[in-house]
Amino acid sequence: MTNIETDIKNLLNTSDNILFDLDGTLLPIDMDRFLEKYFVALQSHFSGQVEGDKFIDSLLKATGSMIKNNGQLTNKEVFTNNFFKMLPELNKEEALKSFDEFYNQKFPALGDNINKDSQTVRVIEELKSNNKKLILATNPVFPAEAVEARLRWIGLSTDHFDFITCYSNMHFCKPNPEYYAEILDNMEIEPENTLMVGNDEMEDMIAGKLGMDTILITDNLKKSDQGYEPDWQGSRAEFYRQVRNWSREIQKL
């Protein structure tokens, strides 16, 4: 693994498909701090329906069930089944409406003070203009509305991507390699010409086990004792710079 510019060019030239992680990769946030704000806001939203600590505990356990999903159900189905089993006092229909209200009306405000990288939109659009198939490979534990809101925080939309994972269209989660295999199957693409870009040594770099090339973004780096070696690693700014240089060279050909 080196930080040589030609390595990035080679990876881009041999990859028709590029998977991007969202949180900590395209979206420059500390996910642990963000989740603290998220849990406070969600708990407040449900304060009249269920006891707060029990609500958060059930939410975390149901999320953990999604992480362990074996593929028989969608992640959303796994979450819903486990969540409401632990909270029989909740009216399921009303609670589902409350979740929809939260993600549509209150979740977007959690990004009000998030600093975005001004180059993100440009780089994504340059890759797309060079006929790269772009896939947002964010861990599918959120509904589509929450993923779309986080994209808007950095000036992106669903139109920038050919496929976006969320909890209703996936049957596995990171770091299960089957998550990446499901993306490959859904998009009918091969790992040998697919590149995964992320900031997590375990959850994102494990894509290399399927034969994908991998790039590790070291901003908001998530280290792991069981992490996997990337094909290239460096800062978001350096990665963006090299993508822009590669794009200019392609346009000259």
mmCIF file of C-alpha atoms in Angstrom:
data_model
loop_
_atom_site.group_PDB
_atom_site.id
_atom_site.type_symbol
_atom_site.label_atom_id
_atom_site.label_comp_id
_atom_site.label_asym_id
_atom_site.label_seq_id
_atom_site.Cartn_x
_atom_site.Cartn_y
_atom_site.Cartn_z
ATOM 1 C CA MET A 1 0.000 0.000 0.000
ATOM 2 C CA THR A 2 1.414 3.360 -1.054
ATOM 3 C CA ASN A 3 0.298 6.925 -1.423
ATOM 4 C CA ILE A 4 1.447 7.281 -5.025
ATOM 5 C CA GLU A 5 -0.851 9.166 -7.381
ATOM 6 C CA THR A 6 -0.583 6.589 -10.129
ATOM 7 C CA ASP A 7 -2.157 4.039 -7.792
ATOM 8 C CA ILE A 8 -5.373 6.070 -7.639
ATOM 9 C CA LYS A 9 -5.393 6.419 -11.420
ATOM 10 C CA ASN A 10 -4.967 2.688 -11.871
ATOM 11 C CA LEU A 11 -7.779 1.955 -9.428
ATOM 12 C CA LEU A 12 -10.095 4.373 -11.220
ATOM 13 C CA ASN A 13 -9.153 3.126 -14.668
ATOM 14 C CA THR A 14 -9.900 -0.483 -13.763
ATOM 15 C CA SER A 15 -13.150 0.182 -11.879
ATOM 16 C CA ASP A 16 -16.389 0.806 -13.723
ATOM 17 C CA ASN A 17 -18.308 0.754 -10.451
ATOM 18 C CA ILE A 18 -17.526 2.763 -7.322
ATOM 19 C CA LEU A 19 -19.125 2.153 -3.949
ATOM 20 C CA PHE A 20 -19.039 5.006 -1.444
ATOM 21 C CA ASP A 21 -19.646 4.801 2.257
ATOM 22 C CA LEU A 22 -21.538 7.840 3.549
ATOM 23 C CA ASP A 23 -20.939 8.614 7.233
ATOM 24 C CA GLY A 24 -17.337 9.665 7.828
ATOM 25 C CA THR A 25 -16.478 9.260 4.130
ATOM 26 C CA LEU A 26 -18.574 11.559 1.927
ATOM 27 C CA LEU A 27 -20.237 13.068 4.988
ATOM 28 C CA PRO A 28 -17.497 14.374 7.316
ATOM 29 C CA ILE A 29 -19.002 13.623 10.716
ATOM 30 C CA ASP A 30 -17.996 11.860 13.890
ATOM 31 C CA MET A 31 -20.669 9.170 13.874
ATOM 32 C CA ASP A 32 -20.512 8.559 17.642
ATOM 33 C CA ARG A 33 -21.274 12.213 18.385
ATOM 34 C CA PHE A 34 -23.954 12.318 15.738
ATOM 35 C CA LEU A 35 -25.676 9.238 17.154
ATOM 36 C CA GLU A 36 -25.824 10.899 20.578
ATOM 37 C CA LYS A 37 -27.796 13.794 19.061
ATOM 38 C CA TYR A 38 -29.923 11.380 17.070
ATOM 39 C CA PHE A 39 -30.888 9.287 20.095
ATOM 40 C CA VAL A 40 -31.784 12.377 22.148
ATOM 41 C CA ALA A 41 -33.993 13.734 19.364
ATOM 42 C CA LEU A 42 -35.696 10.394 18.683
ATOM 43 C CA GLN A 43 -36.262 9.700 22.377
ATOM 44 C CA SER A 44 -37.835 13.140 22.778
ATOM 45 C CA HIS A 45 -40.094 12.535 19.796
ATOM 46 C CA PHE A 46 -41.432 9.325 21.396
ATOM 47 C CA SER A 47 -41.543 10.704 24.948
ATOM 48 C CA GLY A 48 -45.328 10.530 25.158
ATOM 49 C CA GLN A 49 -45.569 6.954 23.972
ATOM 50 C CA VAL A 50 -42.948 4.937 25.850
ATOM 51 C CA GLU A 51 -40.433 5.227 28.707
ATOM 52 C CA GLY A 52 -37.232 6.780 27.386
ATOM 53 C CA ASP A 53 -34.521 4.384 28.539
ATOM 54 C CA LYS A 54 -36.558 1.342 27.535
ATOM 55 C CA PHE A 55 -37.176 2.900 24.123
ATOM 56 C CA ILE A 56 -33.464 3.486 23.437
ATOM 57 C CA ASP A 57 -32.498 0.047 24.757
ATOM 58 C CA SER A 58 -35.054 -1.615 22.466
ATOM 59 C CA LEU A 59 -33.924 0.534 19.538
ATOM 60 C CA LEU A 60 -30.295 -0.508 20.021
ATOM 61 C CA LYS A 61 -31.156 -4.191 20.396
ATOM 62 C CA ALA A 62 -33.379 -4.141 17.298
ATOM 63 C CA THR A 63 -30.570 -2.429 15.380
ATOM 64 C CA GLY A 64 -28.211 -5.138 16.585
ATOM 65 C CA SER A 65 -30.613 -7.699 15.153
ATOM 66 C CA MET A 66 -30.303 -6.010 11.752
ATOM 67 C CA ILE A 67 -26.510 -6.228 11.957
ATOM 68 C CA LYS A 68 -26.893 -9.995 12.477
ATOM 69 C CA ASN A 69 -29.516 -10.428 9.753
ATOM 70 C CA ASN A 70 -29.135 -13.757 7.935
ATOM 71 C CA GLY A 71 -30.828 -12.630 4.738
ATOM 72 C CA GLN A 72 -34.258 -14.221 5.085
ATOM 73 C CA LEU A 73 -35.969 -10.870 5.733
ATOM 74 C CA THR A 74 -35.162 -7.284 4.857
ATOM 75 C CA ASN A 75 -33.357 -5.288 7.518
ATOM 76 C CA LYS A 76 -36.519 -3.225 8.003
ATOM 77 C CA GLU A 77 -38.561 -6.363 8.677
ATOM 78 C CA VAL A 78 -35.976 -7.631 11.157
ATOM 79 C CA PHE A 79 -35.908 -4.279 12.949
ATOM 80 C CA THR A 80 -39.681 -3.931 13.093
ATOM 81 C CA ASN A 81 -40.275 -7.491 14.305
ATOM 82 C CA ASN A 82 -37.716 -7.223 17.097
ATOM 83 C CA PHE A 83 -38.485 -3.649 18.121
ATOM 84 C CA PHE A 84 -42.212 -4.132 18.644
ATOM 85 C CA LYS A 85 -41.711 -7.503 20.303
ATOM 86 C CA MET A 86 -39.740 -5.695 23.033
ATOM 87 C CA LEU A 87 -42.279 -2.856 23.323
ATOM 88 C CA PRO A 88 -45.755 -4.450 23.372
ATOM 89 C CA GLU A 89 -47.146 -1.311 25.014
ATOM 90 C CA LEU A 90 -46.601 0.628 21.775
ATOM 91 C CA ASN A 91 -49.384 0.866 19.245
ATOM 92 C CA LYS A 92 -47.542 -0.377 16.146
ATOM 93 C CA GLU A 93 -49.519 1.677 13.621
ATOM 94 C CA GLU A 94 -49.130 4.903 15.595
ATOM 95 C CA ALA A 95 -45.457 4.245 16.305
ATOM 96 C CA LEU A 96 -44.688 3.651 12.622
ATOM 97 C CA LYS A 97 -46.377 6.953 11.803
ATOM 98 C CA SER A 98 -44.263 8.614 14.499
ATOM 99 C CA PHE A 99 -41.081 7.188 12.952
ATOM 100 C CA ASP A 100 -42.144 8.549 9.545
ATOM 101 C CA GLU A 101 -42.858 11.969 11.064
ATOM 102 C CA PHE A 102 -39.486 12.030 12.800
ATOM 103 C CA TYR A 103 -37.442 11.132 9.734
ATOM 104 C CA ASN A 104 -39.337 13.527 7.474
ATOM 105 C CA GLN A 105 -39.700 16.496 9.829
ATOM 106 C CA LYS A 106 -37.058 16.382 12.569
ATOM 107 C CA PHE A 107 -34.157 14.236 11.380
ATOM 108 C CA PRO A 108 -33.106 16.719 8.636
ATOM 109 C CA ALA A 109 -32.426 19.394 11.283
ATOM 110 C CA LEU A 110 -29.717 17.217 12.875
ATOM 111 C CA GLY A 111 -27.430 18.259 10.025
ATOM 112 C CA ASP A 112 -27.781 22.005 10.540
ATOM 113 C CA ASN A 113 -24.269 22.466 11.969
ATOM 114 C CA ILE A 114 -22.428 19.840 9.936
ATOM 115 C CA ASN A 115 -19.542 21.137 7.847
ATOM 116 C CA LYS A 116 -19.534 19.753 4.338
ATOM 117 C CA ASP A 117 -16.567 19.435 1.993
ATOM 118 C CA SER A 118 -17.129 21.809 -0.905
ATOM 119 C CA GLN A 119 -15.400 19.373 -3.293
ATOM 120 C CA THR A 120 -17.689 16.404 -2.666
ATOM 121 C CA VAL A 121 -20.370 17.283 -5.207
ATOM 122 C CA ARG A 122 -17.782 18.172 -7.842
ATOM 123 C CA VAL A 123 -15.906 14.907 -7.439
ATOM 124 C CA ILE A 124 -19.060 12.789 -7.520
ATOM 125 C CA GLU A 125 -20.277 14.593 -10.633
ATOM 126 C CA GLU A 126 -16.897 14.197 -12.338
ATOM 127 C CA LEU A 127 -16.920 10.464 -11.683
ATOM 128 C CA LYS A 128 -20.463 10.214 -13.011
ATOM 129 C CA SER A 129 -19.581 12.256 -16.111
ATOM 130 C CA ASN A 130 -16.807 9.726 -16.772
ATOM 131 C CA ASN A 131 -19.385 6.935 -16.918
ATOM 132 C CA LYS A 132 -18.707 5.465 -13.507
ATOM 133 C CA LYS A 133 -21.613 3.599 -11.933
ATOM 134 C CA LEU A 134 -21.929 5.084 -8.431
ATOM 135 C CA ILE A 135 -23.415 3.212 -5.485
ATOM 136 C CA LEU A 136 -24.021 4.658 -2.028
ATOM 137 C CA ALA A 137 -22.992 1.776 0.212
ATOM 138 C CA THR A 138 -24.050 3.157 3.566
ATOM 139 C CA ASN A 139 -24.765 0.643 6.310
ATOM 140 C CA PRO A 140 -28.476 -0.090 5.755
ATOM 141 C CA VAL A 141 -29.801 0.451 9.262
ATOM 142 C CA PHE A 142 -31.730 3.645 8.423
ATOM 143 C CA PRO A 143 -34.820 4.256 6.283
ATOM 144 C CA ALA A 144 -34.416 5.884 2.886
ATOM 145 C CA GLU A 145 -35.598 9.254 4.241
ATOM 146 C CA ALA A 146 -32.684 9.388 6.686
ATOM 147 C CA VAL A 147 -30.175 8.488 3.976
ATOM 148 C CA GLU A 148 -31.581 11.122 1.610
ATOM 149 C CA ALA A 149 -31.425 13.780 4.342
ATOM 150 C CA ARG A 150 -27.758 13.034 5.031
ATOM 151 C CA LEU A 151 -27.038 13.312 1.307
ATOM 152 C CA ARG A 152 -28.697 16.730 1.195
ATOM 153 C CA TRP A 153 -26.428 17.913 4.017
ATOM 154 C CA ILE A 154 -23.485 17.624 1.625
ATOM 155 C CA GLY A 155 -25.281 18.878 -1.462
ATOM 156 C CA LEU A 156 -25.966 15.484 -3.022
ATOM 157 C CA SER A 157 -29.195 13.733 -3.939
ATOM 158 C CA THR A 158 -30.417 10.303 -4.947
ATOM 159 C CA ASP A 159 -29.928 11.343 -8.580
ATOM 160 C CA HIS A 160 -26.155 11.210 -8.125
ATOM 161 C CA PHE A 161 -26.235 7.458 -7.486
ATOM 162 C CA ASP A 162 -27.316 4.411 -9.430
ATOM 163 C CA PHE A 163 -28.217 2.515 -6.273
ATOM 164 C CA ILE A 164 -28.524 3.458 -2.592
ATOM 165 C CA THR A 165 -28.702 0.935 0.216
ATOM 166 C CA CYS A 166 -31.180 1.423 3.060
ATOM 167 C CA TYR A 167 -32.895 -0.837 5.541
ATOM 168 C CA SER A 168 -35.868 -1.589 3.289
ATOM 169 C CA ASN A 169 -33.922 -2.855 0.246
ATOM 170 C CA MET A 170 -31.140 -4.885 1.886
ATOM 171 C CA HIS A 171 -31.001 -8.203 3.728
ATOM 172 C CA PHE A 172 -27.558 -7.863 5.318
ATOM 173 C CA CYS A 173 -25.456 -5.200 7.045
ATOM 174 C CA LYS A 174 -21.797 -4.292 7.276
ATOM 175 C CA PRO A 175 -19.428 -5.900 8.117
ATOM 176 C CA ASN A 176 -21.038 -9.046 6.702
ATOM 177 C CA PRO A 177 -19.463 -9.680 3.262
ATOM 178 C CA GLU A 178 -22.909 -10.783 2.102
ATOM 179 C CA TYR A 179 -23.911 -7.104 2.218
ATOM 180 C CA TYR A 180 -21.450 -6.381 -0.581
ATOM 181 C CA ALA A 181 -22.386 -9.574 -2.420
ATOM 182 C CA GLU A 182 -26.023 -8.461 -2.402
ATOM 183 C CA ILE A 183 -25.050 -5.125 -3.962
ATOM 184 C CA LEU A 184 -23.066 -6.908 -6.660
ATOM 185 C CA ASP A 185 -26.028 -9.197 -7.400
ATOM 186 C CA ASN A 186 -28.575 -6.362 -7.425
ATOM 187 C CA MET A 187 -26.460 -4.272 -9.796
ATOM 188 C CA GLU A 188 -25.283 -7.241 -11.876
ATOM 189 C CA ILE A 189 -21.654 -6.143 -11.573
ATOM 190 C CA GLU A 190 -18.424 -8.008 -10.893
ATOM 191 C CA PRO A 191 -16.108 -7.379 -7.931
ATOM 192 C CA GLU A 192 -13.029 -7.310 -10.188
ATOM 193 C CA ASN A 193 -14.026 -3.955 -11.673
ATOM 194 C CA THR A 194 -15.562 -2.486 -8.536
ATOM 195 C CA LEU A 195 -13.970 -0.091 -6.036
ATOM 196 C CA MET A 196 -15.090 0.479 -2.427
ATOM 197 C CA VAL A 197 -14.296 3.806 -0.744
ATOM 198 C CA GLY A 198 -14.823 4.120 3.001
ATOM 199 C CA ASN A 199 -13.377 5.204 6.336
ATOM 200 C CA ASP A 200 -13.832 2.014 8.370
ATOM 201 C CA GLU A 201 -10.981 -0.522 8.433
ATOM 202 C CA MET A 202 -13.406 -3.358 9.112
ATOM 203 C CA GLU A 203 -16.870 -2.482 7.779
ATOM 204 C CA ASP A 204 -15.690 -0.941 4.502
ATOM 205 C CA MET A 205 -12.376 -2.617 3.773
ATOM 206 C CA ILE A 206 -13.872 -6.091 4.201
ATOM 207 C CA ALA A 207 -15.201 -5.589 0.653
ATOM 208 C CA GLY A 208 -11.717 -6.607 -0.446
ATOM 209 C CA LYS A 209 -12.517 -10.185 0.574
ATOM 210 C CA LEU A 210 -14.878 -10.385 -2.405
ATOM 211 C CA GLY A 211 -12.209 -9.208 -4.829
ATOM 212 C CA MET A 212 -13.010 -5.491 -4.849
ATOM 213 C CA ASP A 213 -10.290 -2.849 -4.747
ATOM 214 C CA THR A 214 -10.519 -0.680 -1.651
ATOM 215 C CA ILE A 215 -9.660 2.875 -0.654
ATOM 216 C CA LEU A 216 -9.502 3.909 2.990
ATOM 217 C CA ILE A 217 -10.280 7.556 3.764
ATOM 218 C CA THR A 218 -8.342 8.494 6.893
ATOM 219 C CA ASP A 219 -10.502 11.458 7.961
ATOM 220 C CA ASN A 220 -12.893 10.237 10.675
ATOM 221 C CA LEU A 221 -10.986 6.953 10.522
ATOM 222 C CA LYS A 222 -12.617 3.983 12.253
ATOM 223 C CA LYS A 223 -9.845 1.644 13.321
ATOM 224 C CA SER A 224 -10.271 -2.056 14.005
ATOM 225 C CA ASP A 225 -8.066 -4.784 15.424
ATOM 226 C CA GLN A 226 -9.584 -7.034 12.754
ATOM 227 C CA GLY A 227 -9.377 -4.481 9.973
ATOM 228 C CA TYR A 228 -8.363 -5.205 6.397
ATOM 229 C CA GLU A 229 -5.524 -3.661 4.406
ATOM 230 C CA PRO A 230 -6.718 -1.219 1.717
ATOM 231 C CA ASP A 231 -5.224 -0.870 -1.740
ATOM 232 C CA TRP A 232 -4.743 2.852 -1.058
ATOM 233 C CA GLN A 233 -5.289 5.116 1.897
ATOM 234 C CA GLY A 234 -5.166 8.848 2.430
ATOM 235 C CA SER A 235 -7.146 11.923 3.354
ATOM 236 C CA ARG A 236 -10.410 12.932 1.737
ATOM 237 C CA ALA A 237 -8.731 16.026 0.305
ATOM 238 C CA GLU A 238 -5.933 13.975 -1.275
ATOM 239 C CA PHE A 239 -8.379 11.464 -2.716
ATOM 240 C CA TYR A 240 -10.504 14.255 -4.182
ATOM 241 C CA ARG A 241 -7.439 15.982 -5.639
ATOM 242 C CA GLN A 242 -6.317 12.833 -7.372
ATOM 243 C CA VAL A 243 -9.793 12.113 -8.740
ATOM 244 C CA ARG A 244 -9.904 15.613 -10.228
ATOM 245 C CA ASN A 245 -6.447 15.160 -11.779
ATOM 246 C CA TRP A 246 -7.477 11.794 -13.218
ATOM 247 C CA SER A 247 -10.666 13.318 -14.628
ATOM 248 C CA ARG A 248 -8.758 16.119 -16.352
ATOM 249 C CA GLU A 249 -6.433 13.598 -17.969
ATOM 250 C CA ILE A 250 -9.378 11.521 -19.164
ATOM 251 C CA GLN A 251 -11.009 14.591 -20.713
ATOM 252 C CA LYS A 252 -7.845 15.290 -22.711
ATOM 253 C CA LEU A 253 -7.843 11.875 -24.345
#
